[in-house]
CSV table of C-alpha atoms and ligand atoms in Angstrom, one decimal:
chain,number,residue,atom,x,y,z
A,1,MET,CA,-96.9,6.9,-77.8
A,2,VAL,CA,-99.1,6.3,-74.7
A,3,ILE,CA,-100.8,2.9,-74.7
A,4,SER,CA,-104.0,3.1,-72.7
A,5,SER,CA,-105.7,0.1,-70.9
A,6,ARG,CA,-109.0,1.9,-71.1
A,7,PRO,CA,-110.4,0.1,-74.2
A,8,PHE,CA,-109.7,-3.3,-72.6
A,9,LEU,CA,-111.2,-2.2,-69.2
A,10,ASP,CA,-114.3,-0.7,-70.9
A,11,THR,CA,-114.9,-3.9,-72.9
A,12,TYR,CA,-114.3,-6.0,-69.8
A,13,LEU,CA,-116.7,-3.9,-67.7
A,14,ALA,CA,-119.3,-3.9,-70.4
A,15,ALA,CA,-119.1,-7.7,-70.7
A,16,LEU,CA,-119.6,-8.1,-67.0
A,17,GLY,CA,-122.6,-5.9,-67.0
A,18,SER,CA,-123.4,-3.1,-64.6
A,19,SER,CA,-121.5,-4.1,-61.3
A,20,LYS,CA,-118.2,-2.3,-61.4
A,21,LEU,CA,-117.3,-3.7,-57.9
A,22,VAL,CA,-117.6,-7.3,-59.1
A,23,ALA,CA,-115.6,-6.4,-62.2
A,24,TYR,CA,-112.7,-4.8,-60.2
A,25,LEU,CA,-112.7,-7.6,-57.6
A,26,SER,CA,-112.6,-10.3,-60.2
A,27,LEU,CA,-109.7,-8.4,-62.0
A,28,PHE,CA,-107.9,-8.1,-58.6
A,29,PHE,CA,-108.2,-11.8,-57.9
A,30,ALA,CA,-107.2,-12.8,-61.4
A,31,ALA,CA,-104.0,-10.7,-61.0
A,32,ILE,CA,-103.2,-12.3,-57.7
A,33,GLY,CA,-103.8,-15.8,-59.2
A,34,PHE,CA,-101.5,-14.9,-62.2
A,35,VAL,CA,-98.7,-13.6,-59.9
A,36,ASN,CA,-98.9,-16.8,-57.8
A,37,TYR,CA,-99.0,-19.0,-60.9
A,38,VAL,CA,-95.9,-17.3,-62.4
A,39,SER,CA,-94.1,-17.4,-59.0
A,40,PHE,CA,-94.8,-21.1,-58.5
A,41,GLY,CA,-93.7,-21.8,-62.1
A,42,LEU,CA,-90.4,-19.9,-61.5
A,43,LYS,CA,-89.8,-21.7,-58.2
A,44,SER,CA,-90.4,-25.1,-59.8
A,45,ILE,CA,-88.0,-24.4,-62.6
A,46,ASN,CA,-85.4,-23.1,-60.1
A,47,LEU,CA,-85.8,-26.3,-57.9
A,48,LEU,CA,-85.3,-28.5,-60.9
A,49,LEU,CA,-82.3,-26.6,-62.2
A,50,GLN,CA,-80.7,-26.6,-58.7
A,51,LEU,CA,-81.4,-30.3,-58.2
A,52,PHE,CA,-80.4,-31.7,-61.6
A,53,VAL,CA,-78.4,-29.1,-63.6
A,54,LEU,CA,-76.5,-26.5,-61.6
A,55,SER,CA,-73.5,-27.5,-59.5
A,56,GLY,CA,-72.5,-26.1,-56.1
A,57,LYS,CA,-69.3,-24.2,-55.2
A,58,ASN,CA,-66.0,-26.0,-55.8
A,59,LEU,CA,-64.4,-27.0,-52.5
A,60,LYS,CA,-61.1,-25.7,-53.9
A,61,LYS,CA,-62.4,-22.3,-52.9
A,62,TYR,CA,-61.8,-23.4,-49.3
A,63,GLY,CA,-58.3,-24.8,-49.9
A,64,ALA,CA,-59.2,-28.5,-50.7
A,65,GLY,CA,-55.9,-30.3,-51.6
A,66,ASN,CA,-53.9,-27.2,-50.5
A,67,GLY,CA,-53.1,-27.9,-46.9
A,68,ALA,CA,-56.4,-26.6,-45.5
A,69,TRP,CA,-58.2,-28.4,-42.6
A,70,ALA,CA,-61.8,-29.3,-42.0
A,71,LEU,CA,-63.1,-29.7,-38.4
A,72,ILE,CA,-66.0,-32.1,-38.0
A,73,THR,CA,-68.0,-32.5,-34.8
A,74,GLY,CA,-69.8,-35.8,-34.1
A,75,ALA,CA,-67.3,-37.2,-36.5
A,76,SER,CA,-67.2,-40.9,-35.5
A,77,ASP,CA,-70.5,-42.1,-36.8
A,78,GLY,CA,-73.4,-41.6,-39.2
A,79,ILE,CA,-73.5,-38.3,-41.2
A,80,GLY,CA,-70.4,-36.8,-39.4
A,81,LYS,CA,-68.3,-39.9,-40.3
A,82,GLU,CA,-69.3,-39.5,-43.9
A,83,PHE,CA,-68.4,-35.8,-43.9
A,84,SER,CA,-65.0,-36.7,-42.5
A,85,LEU,CA,-64.4,-39.4,-45.1
A,86,GLN,CA,-65.7,-37.3,-48.1
A,87,LEU,CA,-63.9,-34.1,-47.1
A,88,ALA,CA,-60.6,-36.1,-46.7
A,89,LYS,CA,-61.2,-37.7,-50.1
A,90,LYS,CA,-61.5,-34.2,-51.5
A,91,GLY,CA,-58.1,-33.3,-50.0
A,92,PHE,CA,-58.8,-31.7,-46.7
A,93,ASN,CA,-56.8,-32.6,-43.6
A,94,VAL,CA,-59.4,-33.4,-40.9
A,95,VAL,CA,-59.9,-32.7,-37.2
A,96,LEU,CA,-62.2,-35.3,-35.9
A,97,VAL,CA,-64.1,-34.5,-32.7
A,98,SER,CA,-66.6,-36.7,-30.9
A,99,ARG,CA,-67.3,-38.8,-27.8
A,100,THR,CA,-65.7,-42.2,-28.3
A,101,GLU,CA,-61.9,-42.2,-28.6
A,102,SER,CA,-61.6,-45.8,-30.0
A,103,LYS,CA,-64.0,-44.9,-32.9
A,104,LEU,CA,-62.0,-41.7,-33.6
A,105,VAL,CA,-58.7,-43.7,-33.7
A,106,ASP,CA,-60.1,-46.2,-36.1
A,107,LEU,CA,-61.6,-43.5,-38.4
A,108,ALA,CA,-58.3,-41.5,-38.4
A,109,LEU,CA,-56.4,-44.6,-39.4
A,110,GLU,CA,-58.9,-45.4,-42.2
A,111,ILE,CA,-58.7,-41.9,-43.5
A,112,LYS,CA,-54.9,-41.8,-43.5
A,113,GLU,CA,-54.7,-45.2,-45.3
A,114,LYS,CA,-57.4,-44.3,-47.9
A,115,TYR,CA,-56.6,-40.7,-48.6
A,116,GLY,CA,-53.2,-39.9,-47.2
A,117,VAL,CA,-54.2,-36.6,-45.6
A,118,GLU,CA,-53.3,-35.5,-42.1
A,119,THR,CA,-55.7,-36.2,-39.2
A,120,LYS,CA,-56.1,-35.0,-35.6
A,121,ILE,CA,-58.6,-36.4,-33.1
A,122,LEU,CA,-60.1,-35.1,-29.9
A,123,PRO,CA,-62.4,-37.2,-27.7
A,124,PHE,CA,-64.9,-34.7,-26.3
A,125,ASN,CA,-68.2,-35.3,-24.6
A,126,PHE,CA,-70.1,-32.2,-25.5
A,127,ALA,CA,-72.9,-33.1,-23.0
A,128,GLU,CA,-70.4,-32.5,-20.2
A,129,SER,CA,-69.5,-29.0,-21.5
A,130,LYS,CA,-66.1,-28.9,-19.7
A,131,SER,CA,-64.2,-25.8,-20.2
A,132,SER,CA,-60.9,-27.8,-20.2
A,133,ASP,CA,-62.2,-29.7,-23.3
A,134,TYR,CA,-62.9,-26.4,-25.1
A,135,THR,CA,-59.4,-25.2,-24.1
A,136,ALA,CA,-58.0,-28.4,-25.5
A,137,LEU,CA,-59.9,-27.9,-28.8
A,138,ALA,CA,-58.7,-24.3,-29.1
A,139,ALA,CA,-55.1,-25.4,-28.5
A,140,LEU,CA,-55.5,-28.2,-31.1
A,141,ILE,CA,-56.7,-26.0,-33.9
A,142,GLU,CA,-54.6,-23.0,-33.1
A,143,PRO,CA,-51.7,-23.8,-35.5
A,144,LEU,CA,-54.0,-25.3,-38.2
A,145,ASP,CA,-55.2,-23.7,-41.3
A,146,ILE,CA,-58.9,-24.4,-40.6
A,147,THR,CA,-61.2,-23.3,-43.4
A,148,VAL,CA,-64.2,-25.6,-43.0
A,149,LEU,CA,-66.3,-26.3,-40.0
A,150,ILE,CA,-69.0,-29.0,-40.0
A,151,ASN,CA,-71.3,-28.5,-37.0
A,152,ASN,CA,-72.8,-32.0,-37.1
A,153,VAL,CA,-73.0,-33.2,-33.6
A,154,GLY,CA,-76.6,-33.6,-32.4
A,155,GLN,CA,-78.8,-35.5,-30.0
A,156,SER,CA,-82.5,-36.2,-30.2
A,157,HIS,CA,-85.0,-37.8,-27.7
A,158,SER,CA,-84.4,-41.5,-27.2
A,159,ILE,CA,-88.0,-42.1,-28.2
A,160,PRO,CA,-90.9,-39.6,-28.9
A,161,VAL,CA,-92.1,-38.3,-25.6
A,162,PRO,CA,-94.7,-35.7,-24.4
A,163,PHE,CA,-92.9,-32.6,-23.2
A,164,ALA,CA,-94.1,-33.0,-19.6
A,165,GLU,CA,-92.5,-36.4,-19.4
A,166,VAL,CA,-89.1,-35.5,-20.9
A,167,ASP,CA,-86.3,-36.7,-18.7
A,168,ASP,CA,-84.4,-33.7,-17.2
A,169,ALA,CA,-81.0,-35.1,-18.2
A,170,GLU,CA,-82.2,-35.7,-21.8
A,171,LEU,CA,-83.6,-32.2,-22.0
A,172,THR,CA,-80.3,-30.6,-20.8
A,173,ASN,CA,-78.2,-32.8,-23.1
A,174,ILE,CA,-80.2,-32.0,-26.2
A,175,VAL,CA,-79.9,-28.2,-25.6
A,176,THR,CA,-76.2,-28.4,-24.4
A,177,ILE,CA,-75.1,-30.6,-27.4
A,178,ASN,CA,-77.2,-29.2,-30.2
A,179,ASN,CA,-77.0,-25.5,-29.2
A,180,LEU,CA,-74.4,-24.6,-26.7
A,181,ALA,CA,-71.7,-26.8,-28.2
A,182,THR,CA,-72.4,-25.7,-31.7
A,183,LEU,CA,-72.2,-22.0,-30.7
A,184,LYS,CA,-69.0,-22.5,-28.6
A,185,VAL,CA,-67.2,-24.5,-31.3
A,186,THR,CA,-68.2,-22.0,-34.0
A,187,LYS,CA,-66.9,-19.2,-31.8
A,188,LEU,CA,-63.5,-20.8,-31.6
A,189,VAL,CA,-63.3,-21.2,-35.3
A,190,VAL,CA,-64.8,-18.0,-36.7
A,191,PRO,CA,-61.9,-15.6,-35.8
A,192,LYS,CA,-59.6,-17.9,-37.8
A,193,LEU,CA,-61.9,-17.7,-40.8
A,194,ILE,CA,-62.3,-13.9,-40.5
A,195,ALA,CA,-58.5,-13.5,-40.4
A,196,LYS,CA,-58.2,-15.6,-43.6
A,197,LYS,CA,-61.3,-13.9,-45.3
A,198,LYS,CA,-62.5,-17.3,-46.4
A,199,GLY,CA,-64.3,-20.3,-45.0
A,200,LEU,CA,-67.3,-22.5,-44.9
A,201,ILE,CA,-69.5,-23.3,-41.9
A,202,LEU,CA,-72.2,-26.0,-42.4
A,203,THR,CA,-74.6,-26.7,-39.5
A,204,MET,CA,-76.9,-29.8,-39.5
A,205,GLY,CA,-80.5,-28.7,-39.2
A,206,SER,CA,-83.4,-31.1,-39.5
A,207,PHE,CA,-87.0,-31.4,-40.8
A,208,GLY,CA,-87.6,-31.9,-37.0
A,209,GLY,CA,-86.7,-28.2,-36.6
A,210,LEU,CA,-88.2,-27.0,-39.9
A,211,LEU,CA,-91.6,-28.5,-39.0
A,212,PRO,CA,-92.8,-28.1,-35.4
A,213,THR,CA,-92.6,-31.7,-34.1
A,214,PRO,CA,-94.8,-32.7,-31.2
A,215,TYR,CA,-93.3,-35.4,-28.9
A,216,LEU,CA,-89.8,-34.4,-30.1
A,217,SER,CA,-90.4,-30.8,-28.9
A,218,VAL,CA,-87.0,-30.1,-27.3
A,219,TYR,CA,-85.1,-31.5,-30.3
A,220,SER,CA,-87.5,-29.6,-32.6
A,221,GLY,CA,-86.9,-26.3,-30.8
A,222,SER,CA,-83.1,-26.8,-30.6
A,223,LYS,CA,-82.9,-27.3,-34.4
A,224,ALA,CA,-85.2,-24.3,-35.0
A,225,PHE,CA,-82.8,-22.3,-32.9
A,226,LEU,CA,-80.0,-23.3,-35.2
A,227,GLN,CA,-82.0,-22.2,-38.2
A,228,HIS,CA,-82.2,-18.6,-36.9
A,229,TRP,CA,-78.8,-18.5,-35.5
A,230,SER,CA,-77.1,-19.9,-38.6
A,231,THR,CA,-79.0,-17.6,-41.0
A,232,ALA,CA,-78.2,-14.5,-38.9
A,233,LEU,CA,-74.5,-15.6,-38.8
A,234,ALA,CA,-74.5,-16.1,-42.5
A,235,ALA,CA,-75.5,-12.5,-43.1
A,236,GLU,CA,-72.8,-11.3,-40.7
A,237,LEU,CA,-70.1,-13.3,-42.2
A,238,LYS,CA,-70.9,-13.0,-45.9
A,239,PRO,CA,-69.2,-9.6,-46.3
A,240,LYS,CA,-66.1,-11.2,-44.7
A,241,GLY,CA,-65.9,-13.9,-47.4
A,242,ILE,CA,-67.3,-16.7,-45.3
A,243,ASP,CA,-70.1,-19.0,-46.4
A,244,VAL,CA,-72.5,-20.2,-43.7
A,245,GLU,CA,-75.2,-22.6,-44.5
A,246,LEU,CA,-77.8,-24.5,-42.5
A,247,VAL,CA,-78.3,-28.0,-44.0
A,248,LEU,CA,-81.8,-29.4,-43.7
A,249,SER,CA,-82.4,-33.1,-43.8
A,250,TYR,CA,-85.4,-35.4,-43.5
A,251,LEU,CA,-84.6,-39.0,-42.3
A,252,VAL,CA,-81.2,-40.6,-43.1
A,253,THR,CA,-80.2,-44.1,-42.0
A,254,SER,CA,-78.1,-43.9,-38.8
A,255,ALA,CA,-77.9,-44.8,-35.1
A,256,MET,CA,-79.9,-41.7,-34.3
A,257,SER,CA,-82.8,-42.3,-36.7
A,258,LYS,CA,-82.7,-46.0,-35.8
A,259,ILE,CA,-83.5,-46.7,-39.5
A,260,ARG,CA,-81.3,-49.2,-41.3
A,261,LYS,CA,-83.1,-49.6,-44.7
A,262,THR,CA,-82.7,-46.9,-47.4
A,263,SER,CA,-85.7,-45.8,-49.6
A,264,ALA,CA,-86.4,-43.1,-52.0
A,265,LEU,CA,-87.1,-40.7,-49.1
A,266,ILE,CA,-84.4,-42.0,-46.8
A,267,PRO,CA,-80.8,-42.0,-48.1
A,268,ASN,CA,-77.8,-43.4,-46.2
A,269,PRO,CA,-75.2,-40.9,-44.9
A,270,LYS,CA,-72.9,-41.5,-47.9
A,271,MET,CA,-75.6,-40.4,-50.3
A,272,PHE,CA,-76.7,-37.5,-48.1
A,273,VAL,CA,-73.3,-36.1,-47.6
A,274,ALA,CA,-72.4,-36.5,-51.3
A,275,SER,CA,-75.4,-34.4,-52.2
A,276,THR,CA,-74.5,-31.8,-49.6
A,277,LEU,CA,-70.9,-31.3,-50.7
A,278,SER,CA,-71.9,-31.1,-54.3
A,279,SER,CA,-74.5,-28.4,-53.7
A,280,ILE,CA,-72.8,-25.8,-51.5
A,281,GLY,CA,-74.4,-22.4,-52.2
A,282,LEU,CA,-77.6,-23.9,-53.7
A,283,GLN,CA,-80.8,-23.8,-51.7
A,284,ARG,CA,-82.4,-26.7,-53.5
A,285,GLY,CA,-85.6,-27.5,-51.5
A,286,ALA,CA,-85.1,-24.6,-49.0
A,287,GLN,CA,-86.1,-21.9,-51.5
A,288,GLY,CA,-87.1,-18.7,-49.7
A,289,LEU,CA,-85.0,-19.6,-46.6
A,290,ALA,CA,-81.8,-17.5,-46.8
A,291,ALA,CA,-78.4,-19.4,-46.2
A,292,THR,CA,-80.2,-22.7,-46.0
A,293,SER,CA,-80.0,-25.8,-48.2
A,294,THR,CA,-82.1,-29.0,-48.4
A,295,PRO,CA,-79.6,-30.8,-50.6
A,296,TYR,CA,-81.0,-34.3,-51.0
A,297,TRP,CA,-83.3,-34.5,-54.0
A,298,SER,CA,-86.3,-36.3,-52.4
A,299,HIS,CA,-86.1,-34.2,-49.2
A,300,ALA,CA,-86.0,-31.1,-51.4
A,301,ILE,CA,-89.1,-32.1,-53.3
A,302,PHE,CA,-90.9,-33.1,-50.1
A,303,GLN,CA,-90.1,-29.7,-48.5
A,304,PHE,CA,-91.2,-27.9,-51.7
A,305,PHE,CA,-94.5,-29.8,-51.7
A,306,ILE,CA,-95.3,-29.0,-48.1
A,307,GLU,CA,-94.4,-25.4,-48.4
A,308,ASN,CA,-96.4,-24.9,-51.5
A,309,THR,CA,-99.5,-26.7,-50.3
A,310,VAL,CA,-100.4,-26.8,-46.6
A,311,GLY,CA,-97.3,-24.8,-45.4
A,312,ILE,CA,-94.8,-25.7,-42.7
A,313,TRP,CA,-96.5,-23.8,-39.9
A,314,SER,CA,-100.0,-25.2,-40.5
A,315,SER,CA,-102.0,-27.1,-37.9
A,316,ILE,CA,-102.5,-29.8,-40.5
A,317,VAL,CA,-98.8,-30.4,-40.5
A,318,SER,CA,-98.4,-30.4,-36.7
A,319,ASN,CA,-101.5,-32.6,-36.1
A,320,GLN,CA,-100.2,-35.1,-38.7
A,321,ASN,CA,-96.8,-35.0,-37.0
A,322,LEU,CA,-98.4,-35.5,-33.6
A,323,GLN,CA,-100.3,-38.6,-34.7
A,324,MET,CA,-97.2,-40.0,-36.4
A,325,HIS,CA,-95.1,-39.6,-33.3
A,326,ILE,CA,-97.8,-41.0,-30.9
A,327,THR,CA,-97.7,-44.1,-33.1
A,328,ILE,CA,-93.9,-44.3,-33.1
A,329,ARG,CA,-93.9,-43.9,-29.3
A,330,LYS,CA,-96.4,-46.7,-28.9
A,331,ARG,CA,-94.3,-49.0,-31.0
A,332,ALA,CA,-91.1,-48.0,-29.2
A,333,LEU,CA,-92.7,-48.7,-25.8
A,334,LYS,CA,-94.0,-52.1,-26.9
A,335,LYS,CA,-90.5,-53.0,-28.3
A,336,ALA,CA,-88.9,-51.9,-25.0
A,337,GLU,CA,-91.4,-54.1,-23.1
A,338,ARG,CA,-90.6,-57.1,-25.3
A,339,GLU,CA,-86.9,-56.6,-24.8
A,340,LYS,CA,-87.4,-56.3,-21.0
A,341,LYS,CA,-89.1,-59.6,-21.0
A,342,GLY,CA,-86.3,-61.1,-23.1
A,343,LEU,CA,-88.7,-61.9,-26.1
B,401,NAP,N1,-80.2,-39.3,-39.0
B,401,NAP,C1,-81.2,-38.5,-39.3
B,401,NAP,O1,-82.3,-39.0,-39.8
B,401,NAP,C2,-81.1,-37.0,-39.2
B,401,NAP,C3,-82.1,-36.2,-39.8
B,401,NAP,C4,-82.0,-34.8,-39.7
B,401,NAP,C5,-80.9,-34.3,-39.0
B,401,NAP,N2,-79.9,-35.1,-38.5
B,401,NAP,C6,-78.8,-34.4,-37.8
B,401,NAP,O2,-77.6,-34.9,-38.3
B,401,NAP,C7,-76.6,-34.9,-37.3
B,401,NAP,C8,-75.9,-36.2,-37.2
B,401,NAP,O3,-76.9,-37.2,-37.0
B,401,NAP,P1,-76.6,-38.8,-37.2
B,401,NAP,O4,-77.9,-39.4,-37.5
B,401,NAP,O5,-75.5,-39.0,-38.1
B,401,NAP,O6,-76.2,-39.2,-35.7
B,401,NAP,P2,-75.4,-40.5,-35.2
B,401,NAP,O7,-75.3,-41.5,-36.3
B,401,NAP,O8,-76.1,-40.9,-33.9
B,401,NAP,O9,-74.0,-40.0,-34.9
B,401,NAP,C9,-73.8,-39.0,-33.9
B,401,NAP,C10,-72.4,-38.6,-33.8
B,401,NAP,O10,-72.3,-37.6,-32.8
B,401,NAP,C11,-71.5,-38.0,-31.7
B,401,NAP,N3,-72.0,-37.7,-30.4
B,401,NAP,C12,-73.2,-37.9,-29.9
B,401,NAP,N4,-73.3,-37.4,-28.7
B,401,NAP,C13,-72.1,-36.8,-28.4
B,401,NAP,C14,-71.6,-36.0,-27.3
B,401,NAP,N5,-72.3,-35.9,-26.2
B,401,NAP,N6,-70.4,-35.5,-27.4
B,401,NAP,C15,-69.7,-35.7,-28.5
B,401,NAP,N7,-70.1,-36.4,-29.6
B,401,NAP,C16,-71.3,-36.9,-29.5
B,401,NAP,C17,-71.5,-39.5,-31.8
B,401,NAP,O11,-70.3,-40.0,-31.2
B,401,NAP,P3,-70.1,-41.6,-30.7
B,401,NAP,O12,-69.9,-42.3,-32.0
B,401,NAP,O13,-69.0,-41.6,-29.8
B,401,NAP,O14,-71.5,-41.9,-30.1
B,401,NAP,C18,-71.5,-39.7,-33.3
B,401,NAP,O15,-70.2,-39.5,-33.9
B,401,NAP,C19,-77.3,-34.5,-36.0
B,401,NAP,O16,-77.1,-33.1,-35.7
B,401,NAP,C20,-78.8,-34.8,-36.3
B,401,NAP,O17,-79.6,-34.0,-35.5
B,401,NAP,C21,-80.0,-36.4,-38.6
């Protein structure tokens, strides 16, 4: 039996009167509206399921509790320190890499005492980009069963600053640490993961890279670079059994953000990392962005809202961001002036 849509169309056209063009146009726009409505509904349901019902991949898949090692960069403070502690708690031995040796020693001791796993440390200033440090890192991980890499190390501008006034050393450090170091460390680890046909690579992205951010333009660009690189790498390594994910975050309390008080929109590193490690493989707020996750619930809802209203590339967002960072810069300069006067 063939069902014809003619009777409906005829009735519809008759109801609209003589203008067929108006009738077809209105049908066309109604269809687009319906598709958008359904798609928004499905995305909303998916977001809620991923945030509050579904669980991420079990870390046992990567050898947690079975002698496997996780390598964390920027491990001695903030989000990296929490990754180190929480991965150790889940049974990974940990390689801790960051700048300050004394902080690494203390953290390694704390991890050993609390969780009884093995630890290795490597003081490494990524800003210096010394080949001897990369050689030392390669030698350190050579005998280890590394299955997890957390590319966490990162630097931002000390305060928001117009691009023309960015200090040359700061510009070089941001790109060297956020981009060059991330790529070079990953390149040391990837062959080991390919050989084992399993592994997990998480790289810390940022809303500063998701949304073009004036006055933090070098940081913003460096994090946007990581978005494309990580998503491309994810597609390359998926057939080899390796999971690669860019992790997006809005503000988290830390030395970098200079924020100490938590709020609904600003978790502490412990809360942020717990949500990240429990949602591996779930995009949460980063729907539509392949191999990307915005794990923390309020960050996810914030991103979903922006993407489904004004859009992340809109001039509304970058103008709003510009005004916000001009204000933050003014406040930071006033504070520096007060400190200079010893007030
Ligand atoms: N906090 C936020 O609001 C936020 C938001 C979005 C994304 N992120 C991203 O999350 C990551 C971690 O940020 P965080 O806030 O946790 O930072 P943080 O508290 O400032 O900690 C940074 C860590 O990186 C290490 N580090 C800094 N410069 C280094 C260098 N040149 N060489 C080696 N190690 C270095 C630090 O070592 P020392 O202890 O020795 O200084 C410390 O362990 C970054 O990639 C950041 O872009 C943060």
